[in-house]
Amino acid sequence: MSLTLKPLRPSAQWLGEPDLAFAGGVTDFDPKVGIPASGPWSLDQPNHPASVTAGFIGTAECIATARAWLARAAEGVDGDDEHHPFCGFQPNGPFNSQLRTNGPDAKITATEIHDLTAPGLKRLDGFNHLLVLVDDRLAQLASLDAPPTIVFITLPAEIIKRYRAVHQASKGVETVWDLRAGIKARAMQRGLRTQLLQPETIESDLEAHTSELDHPADLAWNLFTAIYFKAGGFPWAPVGIPEGTCHLGVTFYRPHGERSAMRTSVAQAFAENGDAFVLRGNPFEWEGKWPHIPASEAARLIADVIDRYTQAMKRPPRRIVVHKGLVAIFPGLEARFLGAGG
């Protein structure tokens, strides 16, 4: 008997950009409209950073260039017919915040840079030595009586090109060592927030779009909204998320040095006001095509998310939305949590 299949009738739906909330109850889907109109969402909140002190790590030349570029960009950057102008990062502007670029620095010497490019130096050895140098400077800044709010790390182009990503192959497994990730991990251990500044960024002309980078106004928007957020403020907040909702995303990675069957879960959770936090689970054995967290580990991960949400929001969540197949990732968990009315 032959089987006749009906033709597929695919359909598509355009989903517009969701609205974001800014200060004073103003909403818009574009931060480049909402912030100039009324200010960032946390403008009148206790976490609004009225002043941001910048610290610096890098060579003397790179630090001087970065200070000048940041100070100029903070004044505002013109746009054009296709790009919104950047409104500036000033006490009397929409951000109502000041970036103090005269903060402390911890320099990397020319000799230390030269050692990182010595002939015969293995790239992974140089990579690890560079992280030791940066960590030493992070420790210097963290030990100050008044550590900087954010540390800008700016290195020569030759160092970035050489050590941006270092590949290592061992027993048929390739590991990629990422410079940005390595610096971020050490900064977190020192209790510092960091921002890497690429040489092509701080050497770009803010008055004219003459480089291959994004438009100067877009560069400034992206950087200064990141600065505001890393300083503790919220540039915007989501609109329409029910109160008490915690959105949870789960992903997996293989810990370095572990056998190929091992995986660790990483959970990133967001509260309805946009506050976010990341939790790392314990390693587990991956069997089959898709990773499955053991029920006990899943229960611990969810319990940790509830605890962190409660700490941040001063109340437990009413609902947790998991952005992956709950049953596929957390076998047996639906009976333990969903069946309990969670």
Short mmCIF file of C-alpha atoms in Angstrom, two decimals, residues 24-333:
data_model
loop_
_atom_site.label_atom_id
_atom_site.label_comp_id
_atom_site.label_asym_id
_atom_site.label_seq_id
_atom_site.Cartn_x
_atom_site.Cartn_y
_atom_site.Cartn_z
CA GLY A 24 10.73 57.34 34.60
CA GLY A 25 8.69 54.51 33.11
CA VAL A 26 9.77 55.28 29.53
CA THR A 27 9.81 52.24 27.24
CA ASP A 28 11.36 51.68 23.84
CA PHE A 29 12.99 48.77 22.05
CA ASP A 30 16.18 50.77 21.39
CA PRO A 31 18.50 51.82 24.26
CA LYS A 32 19.92 54.54 22.02
CA VAL A 33 16.49 56.16 22.17
CA GLY A 34 15.39 55.26 25.69
CA ILE A 35 18.53 56.35 27.55
CA PRO A 36 18.82 59.82 25.95
CA ALA A 37 15.07 60.31 26.50
CA SER A 38 14.97 59.58 30.24
CA GLY A 39 18.18 57.96 31.47
CA PRO A 40 19.13 54.39 32.36
CA TRP A 41 16.64 52.24 34.25
CA SER A 42 18.50 52.37 37.58
CA LEU A 43 18.93 56.17 37.49
CA ASP A 44 16.82 56.60 40.65
CA GLN A 45 17.75 53.27 42.20
CA PRO A 46 20.30 52.61 44.98
CA ASN A 47 22.59 50.76 42.55
CA HIS A 48 23.01 53.77 40.23
CA PRO A 49 26.77 54.50 39.90
CA ALA A 50 27.13 58.29 40.01
CA SER A 51 30.89 57.98 39.65
CA VAL A 52 33.04 55.29 38.04
CA THR A 53 36.77 55.22 38.79
CA ALA A 54 38.84 53.67 36.01
CA GLY A 55 42.01 51.72 36.73
CA PHE A 56 44.42 50.62 34.01
CA ILE A 57 46.77 47.73 33.25
CA GLY A 58 49.06 47.85 30.22
CA THR A 59 52.14 49.54 28.83
CA ALA A 60 52.65 53.21 29.56
CA GLU A 61 51.90 54.11 25.94
CA CYS A 62 48.73 52.01 25.76
CA ILE A 63 47.43 53.41 29.06
CA ALA A 64 48.00 57.01 27.95
CA THR A 65 46.18 56.34 24.67
CA ALA A 66 43.30 54.64 26.48
CA ARG A 67 42.88 57.47 28.99
CA ALA A 68 42.71 60.07 26.21
CA TRP A 69 40.28 58.03 24.07
CA LEU A 70 37.92 57.27 26.97
CA ALA A 71 37.90 60.89 28.16
CA ARG A 72 37.08 62.10 24.66
CA ALA A 73 34.39 59.45 24.07
CA ALA A 74 32.75 60.31 27.40
CA GLU A 75 32.02 63.79 26.05
CA GLY A 76 29.73 62.32 23.39
CA VAL A 77 30.18 61.16 19.80
CA ASP A 78 28.35 62.43 16.74
CA GLY A 79 26.19 60.05 14.71
CA ASP A 80 24.87 60.27 11.19
CA ASP A 81 21.77 59.35 9.20
CA GLU A 82 22.21 55.66 10.08
CA HIS A 83 23.73 55.82 13.56
CA HIS A 84 22.37 57.39 16.74
CA PRO A 85 24.79 59.87 18.33
CA PHE A 86 26.25 58.78 21.66
CA CYS A 87 24.86 61.01 24.39
CA GLY A 88 28.04 61.03 26.47
CA PHE A 89 28.82 59.77 29.95
CA GLN A 90 28.63 62.92 32.04
CA PRO A 91 27.13 63.97 35.41
CA ASN A 92 24.80 66.42 33.66
CA GLY A 93 23.85 64.04 30.85
CA PRO A 94 21.36 61.19 30.49
CA PHE A 95 23.64 58.67 32.23
CA ASN A 96 24.14 61.13 35.13
CA SER A 97 27.47 59.44 35.84
CA GLN A 98 31.13 60.36 35.51
CA LEU A 99 34.00 58.18 34.35
CA ARG A 100 37.12 59.24 36.24
CA THR A 101 39.98 58.36 33.90
CA ASN A 102 42.68 59.58 36.31
CA GLY A 103 42.41 56.46 38.46
CA PRO A 104 45.34 54.22 39.46
CA ASP A 105 47.35 52.15 37.03
CA ALA A 106 49.68 49.15 37.18
CA LYS A 107 52.07 49.23 34.24
CA ILE A 108 53.61 46.36 32.32
CA THR A 109 57.17 47.28 31.39
CA ALA A 110 58.75 47.27 27.96
CA THR A 111 61.16 44.56 29.14
CA GLU A 112 58.26 42.33 30.17
CA ILE A 113 56.62 42.83 26.78
CA HIS A 114 59.91 42.01 25.05
CA ASP A 115 60.21 38.78 27.06
CA LEU A 116 56.76 37.72 25.83
CA THR A 117 57.93 37.86 22.23
CA ALA A 118 61.36 36.28 22.71
CA PRO A 119 62.47 33.89 19.93
CA GLY A 120 61.90 30.27 20.79
CA LEU A 121 59.31 31.00 23.48
CA LYS A 122 56.48 28.50 23.20
CA ARG A 123 53.14 30.21 22.77
CA LEU A 124 51.47 28.41 25.65
CA ASP A 125 54.38 29.28 27.96
CA GLY A 126 54.14 32.90 26.88
CA PHE A 127 50.37 32.84 27.33
CA ASN A 128 50.69 31.58 30.89
CA HIS A 129 53.43 34.11 31.67
CA LEU A 130 51.24 36.93 30.36
CA LEU A 131 48.40 35.83 32.65
CA VAL A 132 50.83 35.81 35.58
CA LEU A 133 51.86 39.39 34.75
CA VAL A 134 48.26 40.58 34.46
CA ASP A 135 47.28 38.78 37.66
CA ASP A 136 50.16 40.44 39.51
CA ARG A 137 48.93 43.88 38.37
CA LEU A 138 45.34 42.99 39.27
CA ALA A 139 46.57 42.09 42.75
CA GLN A 140 48.27 45.50 43.02
CA LEU A 141 45.06 47.34 42.16
CA ALA A 142 42.89 45.11 44.36
CA SER A 143 45.14 45.80 47.37
CA LEU A 144 44.58 49.57 47.23
CA ASP A 145 42.53 51.21 49.98
CA ALA A 146 40.13 52.36 47.25
CA PRO A 147 40.30 49.87 44.33
CA PRO A 148 39.04 51.14 40.96
CA THR A 149 35.44 50.46 39.98
CA ILE A 150 36.55 48.93 36.69
CA VAL A 151 39.98 48.01 35.35
CA PHE A 152 40.74 48.63 31.67
CA ILE A 153 43.35 46.26 30.26
CA THR A 154 45.10 47.50 27.16
CA LEU A 155 47.98 45.64 25.55
CA PRO A 156 50.07 46.19 22.40
CA ALA A 157 48.66 44.79 19.16
CA GLU A 158 51.52 42.31 18.77
CA ILE A 159 50.71 40.76 22.16
CA ILE A 160 46.97 40.54 21.43
CA LYS A 161 47.63 38.94 18.04
CA ARG A 162 50.06 36.40 19.49
CA TYR A 163 48.09 35.39 22.57
CA ARG A 164 44.43 36.10 21.81
CA ALA A 165 43.80 32.35 21.45
CA VAL A 166 46.40 29.60 21.90
CA HIS A 167 45.64 26.08 20.66
CA GLN A 168 46.98 23.01 22.44
CA ALA A 169 46.56 19.42 21.25
CA SER A 170 47.01 16.52 23.66
CA LYS A 171 46.01 12.89 23.13
CA GLY A 172 43.76 13.80 20.24
CA VAL A 173 41.91 16.51 22.19
CA GLU A 174 42.37 20.15 21.20
CA THR A 175 42.09 22.82 23.87
CA VAL A 176 41.84 26.53 23.05
CA TRP A 177 43.20 28.86 25.70
CA ASP A 178 41.38 32.19 25.44
CA LEU A 179 43.15 35.31 26.71
CA ARG A 180 39.96 37.22 27.50
CA ALA A 181 38.54 34.32 29.50
CA GLY A 182 41.82 33.82 31.36
CA ILE A 183 41.98 37.47 32.39
CA LYS A 184 38.32 37.53 33.41
CA ALA A 185 38.79 34.46 35.61
CA ARG A 186 41.73 36.01 37.46
CA ALA A 187 39.94 39.34 37.84
CA MET A 188 36.95 37.59 39.41
CA GLN A 189 39.29 35.94 41.93
CA ARG A 190 40.63 39.40 42.78
CA GLY A 191 37.14 40.88 43.11
CA LEU A 192 37.66 43.30 40.20
CA ARG A 193 35.58 44.07 37.12
CA THR A 194 37.55 44.39 33.91
CA GLN A 195 37.14 45.63 30.36
CA LEU A 196 39.60 44.73 27.62
CA LEU A 197 40.34 47.56 25.20
CA GLN A 198 41.58 46.50 21.77
CA PRO A 199 44.40 48.61 20.27
CA GLU A 200 42.33 49.35 17.16
CA THR A 201 39.55 50.74 19.37
CA ILE A 202 41.57 53.25 21.38
CA GLU A 203 43.52 54.27 18.28
CA SER A 204 40.38 54.91 16.23
CA ASP A 205 39.25 58.40 15.24
CA LEU A 206 36.09 59.41 17.10
CA GLU A 207 35.54 62.38 14.82
CA ALA A 208 35.38 60.41 11.58
CA HIS A 209 34.52 56.86 10.60
CA THR A 210 37.85 56.03 8.99
CA SER A 211 38.54 52.53 10.35
CA GLU A 212 37.13 49.08 9.65
CA LEU A 213 35.50 49.06 13.09
CA ASP A 214 31.89 49.89 13.88
CA HIS A 215 30.81 53.51 13.66
CA PRO A 216 32.47 55.58 16.45
CA ALA A 217 29.07 56.35 18.00
CA ASP A 218 28.23 52.64 18.14
CA LEU A 219 31.61 51.87 19.69
CA ALA A 220 30.95 54.43 22.41
CA TRP A 221 27.40 53.18 23.03
CA ASN A 222 28.53 49.58 23.38
CA LEU A 223 31.46 50.41 25.64
CA PHE A 224 29.79 52.87 28.00
CA THR A 225 26.62 50.84 28.51
CA ALA A 226 28.97 47.97 29.45
CA ILE A 227 30.85 50.29 31.83
CA TYR A 228 27.59 51.40 33.45
CA PHE A 229 26.48 47.79 33.92
CA LYS A 230 29.84 46.60 35.26
CA ALA A 231 29.80 49.48 37.73
CA GLY A 232 26.57 48.07 39.20
CA GLY A 233 23.87 49.93 37.27
CA PHE A 234 21.16 48.59 34.97
CA PRO A 235 21.03 50.46 31.62
CA TRP A 236 17.56 49.01 31.00
CA ALA A 237 15.18 46.39 32.35
CA PRO A 238 12.93 43.88 30.55
CA VAL A 239 9.25 44.71 30.15
CA GLY A 240 6.39 42.27 30.67
CA ILE A 241 8.11 39.57 32.71
CA PRO A 242 5.77 38.56 35.55
CA GLU A 243 6.97 39.41 39.05
CA GLY A 244 8.69 36.50 40.75
CA THR A 245 9.85 34.86 37.50
CA CYS A 246 13.38 33.50 37.21
CA HIS A 247 14.61 32.57 33.74
CA LEU A 248 17.26 29.87 33.74
CA GLY A 249 19.52 28.79 30.88
CA VAL A 250 21.67 25.67 31.13
CA THR A 251 24.65 24.65 29.04
CA PHE A 252 27.58 22.26 29.33
CA TYR A 253 31.35 22.18 28.87
CA ARG A 254 34.18 19.70 29.33
CA PRO A 255 36.51 20.67 32.20
CA HIS A 256 40.14 20.89 31.11
CA GLY A 257 42.09 17.79 32.01
CA GLU A 258 39.00 15.60 32.36
CA ARG A 259 38.27 12.65 30.11
CA SER A 260 36.05 13.28 27.11
CA ALA A 261 32.95 11.76 28.75
CA MET A 262 32.91 14.31 31.57
CA ARG A 263 30.78 17.44 31.43
CA THR A 264 29.95 20.24 33.84
CA SER A 265 26.72 22.21 33.80
CA VAL A 266 26.64 26.00 33.80
CA ALA A 267 23.44 27.78 34.73
CA GLN A 268 22.81 31.47 34.01
CA ALA A 269 19.73 32.90 35.68
CA PHE A 270 17.93 36.22 35.22
CA ALA A 271 15.44 37.86 37.57
CA GLU A 272 12.55 39.89 36.23
CA ASN A 273 14.47 43.16 36.78
CA GLY A 274 17.39 41.97 34.65
CA ASP A 275 19.67 41.04 37.53
CA ALA A 276 21.76 38.03 36.51
CA PHE A 277 24.04 35.48 38.08
CA VAL A 278 25.97 32.39 36.97
CA LEU A 279 26.29 29.08 38.81
CA ARG A 280 28.54 26.15 37.95
CA GLY A 281 27.52 22.59 38.64
CA ASN A 282 29.62 19.55 39.48
CA PRO A 283 31.19 17.31 36.80
CA PHE A 284 29.09 14.36 35.68
CA GLU A 285 29.48 11.44 33.29
CA TRP A 286 27.98 12.00 29.83
CA GLU A 287 26.45 8.84 28.42
CA GLY A 288 24.62 8.70 25.11
CA LYS A 289 24.04 11.34 22.46
CA TRP A 290 22.76 14.09 24.76
CA PRO A 291 24.04 15.10 28.21
CA HIS A 292 21.74 14.30 31.13
CA ILE A 293 22.33 15.76 34.57
CA PRO A 294 21.75 13.21 37.35
CA ALA A 295 18.62 13.96 39.35
CA SER A 296 20.58 14.69 42.53
CA GLU A 297 22.84 17.18 40.73
CA ALA A 298 19.86 18.80 39.01
CA ALA A 299 18.12 19.21 42.37
CA ARG A 300 21.23 20.84 43.82
CA LEU A 301 21.58 23.20 40.85
CA ILE A 302 17.96 24.32 41.04
CA ALA A 303 18.19 24.73 44.82
CA ASP A 304 21.27 26.95 44.36
CA VAL A 305 19.40 29.05 41.77
CA ILE A 306 16.49 29.52 44.18
CA ASP A 307 18.89 30.50 46.95
CA ARG A 308 20.75 33.05 44.80
CA TYR A 309 17.50 34.51 43.46
CA THR A 310 16.20 34.87 47.01
CA GLN A 311 19.39 36.64 48.08
CA ALA A 312 19.13 39.10 45.18
CA MET A 313 15.38 39.76 45.25
CA LYS A 314 14.74 39.30 49.01
CA ARG A 315 12.02 36.75 48.23
CA PRO A 316 11.92 33.31 46.61
CA PRO A 317 10.83 32.96 42.97
CA ARG A 318 7.25 32.09 42.17
CA ARG A 319 8.23 30.46 38.90
CA ILE A 320 11.40 29.17 37.23
CA VAL A 321 11.51 29.01 33.43
CA VAL A 322 14.21 26.65 32.12
CA HIS A 323 15.35 27.44 28.60
CA LYS A 324 16.15 23.90 27.54
CA GLY A 325 14.23 20.63 27.55
CA LEU A 326 13.61 20.14 31.26
CA VAL A 327 12.94 16.40 31.08
CA ALA A 328 15.83 15.77 28.68
CA ILE A 329 18.35 17.60 30.84
CA PHE A 330 16.90 16.95 34.28
CA PRO A 331 15.45 13.41 34.17
CA GLY A 332 13.15 12.82 37.12
CA LEU A 333 13.22 16.46 38.15
#
